[in-house]
PDB file of C-alpha atoms in Angstrom:
ATOM      1  CA  MET A  18      -0.012   0.051   0.092  1.00  0.00           C
ATOM      2  CA  ALA A  19       2.943   2.395   0.705  1.00  0.00           C
ATOM      3  CA  LEU A  20       4.260   1.618  -2.697  1.00  0.00           C
ATOM      4  CA  LEU A  21       1.031   2.742  -4.294  1.00  0.00           C
ATOM      5  CA  LEU A  22       1.094   5.947  -2.341  1.00  0.00           C
ATOM      6  CA  ASP A  23       4.685   6.549  -3.484  1.00  0.00           C
ATOM      7  CA  LEU A  24       3.827   5.855  -7.188  1.00  0.00           C
ATOM      8  CA  ALA A  25       0.837   7.874  -7.027  1.00  0.00           C
ATOM      9  CA  ASN A  26       2.773  10.903  -5.662  1.00  0.00           C
ATOM     10  CA  ILE A  27       5.416  10.443  -8.458  1.00  0.00           C
ATOM     11  CA  VAL A  28       2.897  10.056 -11.364  1.00  0.00           C
ATOM     12  CA  GLY A  29       0.462  12.551  -9.962  1.00  0.00           C
ATOM     13  CA  GLY A  30       3.367  14.988  -9.470  1.00  0.00           C
ATOM     14  CA  PHE A  31       4.451  14.381 -13.052  1.00  0.00           C
ATOM     15  CA  LEU A  32       0.985  15.089 -14.268  1.00  0.00           C
ATOM     16  CA  LEU A  33       0.740  18.345 -12.307  1.00  0.00           C
ATOM     17  CA  ALA A  34       4.289  19.449 -13.282  1.00  0.00           C
ATOM     18  CA  ILE A  35       4.129  18.739 -16.894  1.00  0.00           C
ATOM     19  CA  ALA A  36       3.461  22.375 -17.723  1.00  0.00           C
ATOM     20  CA  LEU A  37       6.862  23.261 -16.258  1.00  0.00           C
ATOM     21  CA  LEU A  38       8.575  20.014 -17.612  1.00  0.00           C
ATOM     22  CA  THR A  39       7.572  20.705 -21.156  1.00  0.00           C
ATOM     23  CA  SER A  40       9.816  23.873 -21.089  1.00  0.00           C
ATOM     24  CA  LEU A  41      12.979  21.871 -20.585  1.00  0.00           C
ATOM     25  CA  PRO A  42      15.151  21.856 -23.614  1.00  0.00           C
ATOM     26  CA  ARG A  43      15.557  18.560 -25.542  1.00  0.00           C
ATOM     27  CA  VAL A  44      13.234  16.426 -23.466  1.00  0.00           C
ATOM     28  CA  GLY A  45      10.186  18.780 -23.150  1.00  0.00           C
ATOM     29  CA  GLY A  46       8.520  17.665 -26.208  1.00  0.00           C
ATOM     30  CA  ASP A  47       8.848  13.889 -25.384  1.00  0.00           C
ATOM     31  CA  LEU A  48       7.565  14.473 -21.927  1.00  0.00           C
ATOM     32  CA  GLY A  49       4.686  16.448 -23.321  1.00  0.00           C
ATOM     33  CA  ARG A  50       3.707  13.575 -25.642  1.00  0.00           C
ATOM     34  CA  PHE A  51       4.009  11.049 -22.793  1.00  0.00           C
ATOM     35  CA  ALA A  52       1.968  13.118 -20.535  1.00  0.00           C
ATOM     36  CA  GLY A  53      -0.736  13.504 -23.255  1.00  0.00           C
ATOM     37  CA  ARG A  54      -0.827   9.668 -23.379  1.00  0.00           C
ATOM     38  CA  ILE A  55      -1.437   9.030 -19.722  1.00  0.00           C
ATOM     39  CA  SER A  56      -3.450  12.065 -18.785  1.00  0.00           C
ATOM     40  CA  GLY A  57      -6.668  10.307 -19.449  1.00  0.00           C
ATOM     41  CA  TYR A  58      -5.720   8.208 -16.515  1.00  0.00           C
ATOM     42  CA  ALA A  59      -5.151  11.044 -14.070  1.00  0.00           C
ATOM     43  CA  TRP A  60      -8.332  10.503 -12.337  1.00  0.00           C
ATOM     44  CA  ILE A  61      -7.361   6.836 -11.431  1.00  0.00           C
ATOM     45  CA  VAL A  62      -4.094   8.268 -10.167  1.00  0.00           C
ATOM     46  CA  GLY A  63      -6.012  10.805  -8.106  1.00  0.00           C
ATOM     47  CA  VAL A  64      -8.240   8.268  -6.693  1.00  0.00           C
ATOM     48  CA  VAL A  65      -5.319   5.901  -5.711  1.00  0.00           C
ATOM     49  CA  ALA A  66      -3.523   8.913  -4.161  1.00  0.00           C
ATOM     50  CA  LEU A  67      -6.656   9.859  -2.158  1.00  0.00           C
ATOM     51  CA  VAL A  68      -7.373   6.324  -0.928  1.00  0.00           C
ATOM     52  CA  ALA A  69      -3.727   5.442  -0.009  1.00  0.00           C
ATOM     53  CA  GLY A  70      -3.001   8.845   1.496  1.00  0.00           C
ATOM     54  CA  GLY A  71      -6.280   8.730   3.399  1.00  0.00           C
ATOM     55  CA  TYR A  72      -5.532   5.247   4.632  1.00  0.00           C
ATOM     56  CA  PHE A  73      -2.142   6.071   5.869  1.00  0.00           C
ATOM     57  CA  PHE A  74      -3.273   9.407   7.371  1.00  0.00           C
ATOM     58  CA  LEU A  75      -6.076   7.749   9.399  1.00  0.00           C
ATOM     59  CA  MET A  76      -3.767   5.017  10.423  1.00  0.00           C
ATOM     60  CA  HIS A  77      -1.013   7.185  11.670  1.00  0.00           C
ATOM     61  CA  LEU A  78      -3.369   9.755  13.183  1.00  0.00           C
ATOM     62  CA  ILE A  79      -5.001   6.994  15.366  1.00  0.00           C
ATOM     63  CA  SER A  80      -2.261   4.449  16.063  1.00  0.00           C
ATOM     64  CA  GLY A  81       0.878   5.672  14.533  1.00  0.00           C
ATOM     65  CA  PRO A  82       3.814   7.579  15.759  1.00  0.00           C
ATOM     66  CA  HIS A  83       2.732  10.776  13.857  1.00  0.00           C
ATOM     67  CA  VAL A  84       1.366  11.891  10.540  1.00  0.00           C
ATOM     68  CA  PHE A  85       4.039  11.905   7.845  1.00  0.00           C
ATOM     69  CA  HIS A  86       4.215  14.337   4.937  1.00  0.00           C
ATOM     70  CA  PHE A  87       3.924  11.442   2.439  1.00  0.00           C
ATOM     71  CA  GLU A  88       0.216  11.129   3.315  1.00  0.00           C
ATOM     72  CA  VAL A  89      -0.607  14.862   3.209  1.00  0.00           C
ATOM     73  CA  VAL A  90       1.099  15.274  -0.113  1.00  0.00           C
ATOM     74  CA  GLY A  91      -0.791  12.169  -1.405  1.00  0.00           C
ATOM     75  CA  ILE A  92      -4.155  13.518  -0.332  1.00  0.00           C
ATOM     76  CA  LEU A  93      -3.258  17.065  -1.902  1.00  0.00           C
ATOM     77  CA  VAL A  94      -2.136  15.364  -5.263  1.00  0.00           C
ATOM     78  CA  GLY A  95      -5.376  13.451  -5.347  1.00  0.00           C
ATOM     79  CA  LEU A  96      -7.416  16.435  -4.583  1.00  0.00           C
ATOM     80  CA  ALA A  97      -5.596  18.323  -7.292  1.00  0.00           C
ATOM     81  CA  LEU A  98      -5.980  15.705  -9.849  1.00  0.00           C
ATOM     82  CA  LEU A  99      -9.678  15.299  -9.169  1.00  0.00           C
ATOM     83  CA  TRP A 100     -10.662  18.925  -8.613  1.00  0.00           C
ATOM     84  CA  ASP A 101     -12.557  19.478 -11.842  1.00  0.00           C
ATOM     85  CA  ARG A 102     -14.352  16.094 -11.378  1.00  0.00           C
ATOM     86  CA  LEU A 103     -15.262  17.084  -7.755  1.00  0.00           C
ATOM     87  CA  ARG A 104     -16.521  20.309  -8.727  1.00  0.00           C
ATOM     88  CA  GLY A 105     -18.481  18.921 -11.695  1.00  0.00           C
ATOM     89  CA  ARG A 106     -16.984  21.430 -14.322  1.00  0.00           C
ATOM     90  CA  GLN A 107     -14.587  21.036 -17.217  1.00  0.00           C
ATOM     91  CA  ALA A 108     -11.019  22.554 -16.839  1.00  0.00           C
ATOM     92  CA  SER A 109     -11.274  26.028 -18.331  1.00  0.00           C
ATOM     93  CA  THR A 110      -8.749  27.132 -21.175  1.00  0.00           C
ATOM     94  CA  GLU A 111     -10.044  30.579 -21.781  1.00  0.00           C
ATOM     95  CA  SER A 112      -6.680  32.302 -22.348  1.00  0.00           C
ATOM     96  CA  GLY A 113      -5.450  29.634 -24.784  1.00  0.00           C
ATOM     97  CA  ASP A 114      -1.928  29.138 -23.049  1.00  0.00           C
ATOM     98  CA  THR A 115      -0.899  26.233 -20.732  1.00  0.00           C
ATOM     99  CA  GLY A 116      -1.371  28.242 -17.436  1.00  0.00           C
ATOM    100  CA  ALA A 117       2.006  27.558 -16.231  1.00  0.00           C
ATOM    101  CA  ALA A 118       3.406  31.119 -16.564  1.00  0.00           C
ATOM    102  CA  SER A 119       1.451  32.454 -13.587  1.00  0.00           C
ATOM    103  CA  GLY A 120      -1.221  31.907 -11.041  1.00  0.00           C
ATOM    104  CA  VAL A 121      -2.698  28.638 -10.148  1.00  0.00           C
ATOM    105  CA  GLY A 122      -1.041  26.771 -12.929  1.00  0.00           C
ATOM    106  CA  LEU A 123       2.359  27.782 -11.687  1.00  0.00           C
ATOM    107  CA  LEU A 124       1.403  26.839  -8.138  1.00  0.00           C
ATOM    108  CA  LEU A 125       0.232  23.473  -9.245  1.00  0.00           C
ATOM    109  CA  ALA A 126       3.354  22.747 -11.388  1.00  0.00           C
ATOM    110  CA  VAL A 127       5.635  23.701  -8.459  1.00  0.00           C
ATOM    111  CA  PHE A 128       3.591  21.420  -6.142  1.00  0.00           C
ATOM    112  CA  GLY A 129       3.796  18.646  -8.644  1.00  0.00           C
ATOM    113  CA  LEU A 130       7.585  18.922  -8.577  1.00  0.00           C
ATOM    114  CA  ILE A 131       7.505  18.707  -4.661  1.00  0.00           C
ATOM    115  CA  ALA A 132       5.175  15.661  -5.011  1.00  0.00           C
ATOM    116  CA  ILE A 133       7.622  13.970  -7.280  1.00  0.00           C
ATOM    117  CA  VAL A 134      10.528  14.575  -4.823  1.00  0.00           C
ATOM    118  CA  VAL A 135       8.309  13.248  -1.923  1.00  0.00           C
ATOM    119  CA  GLY A 136       7.396  10.102  -3.833  1.00  0.00           C
ATOM    120  CA  ILE A 137      11.007   9.290  -4.668  1.00  0.00           C
ATOM    121  CA  GLN A 138      11.858   9.879  -0.991  1.00  0.00           C
ATOM    122  CA  GLY A 139       9.032   7.597  -0.027  1.00  0.00           C
ATOM    123  CA  LEU A 140      10.496   4.804  -2.093  1.00  0.00           C
ATOM    124  CA  PHE A 141      13.703   4.995  -0.191  1.00  0.00           C
ATOM    125  CA  THR A 142      12.259   5.397   3.321  1.00  0.00           C
ATOM    126  CA  PRO A 143      11.754   2.262   5.339  1.00  0.00           C
ATOM    127  CA  ASP A 144       8.081   1.380   6.126  1.00  0.00           C
ATOM    128  CA  GLY A 145       8.660   0.100   9.575  1.00  0.00           C
TER     129      GLY A 145
END
């Protein structure tokens, strides 16, 4: 279950940070195409992140030593990926750009990078 949380943090962070990652020279186009292929499954990653993060959050809140940042980031990644579905609206693209240059798009992209780092950290952190 911990592996699911870590992988959901990494993949969800990648999907959130793709607006910034596409601006990387030489690899940005390839990352953008890959993200385009897996973006249809973003809601599944969001559900996995919410369930796994919520499970560990409740488990560590009730009986564990303390709540870890892995769970909090997982819950936030799940909420960010499912936000449009939870509100019942489509994502708005009124300005025509990717939205990563400023505002909420930049905030989500930076949070995505943080989620990738937290997911990688979770892979190397012992569970016991």
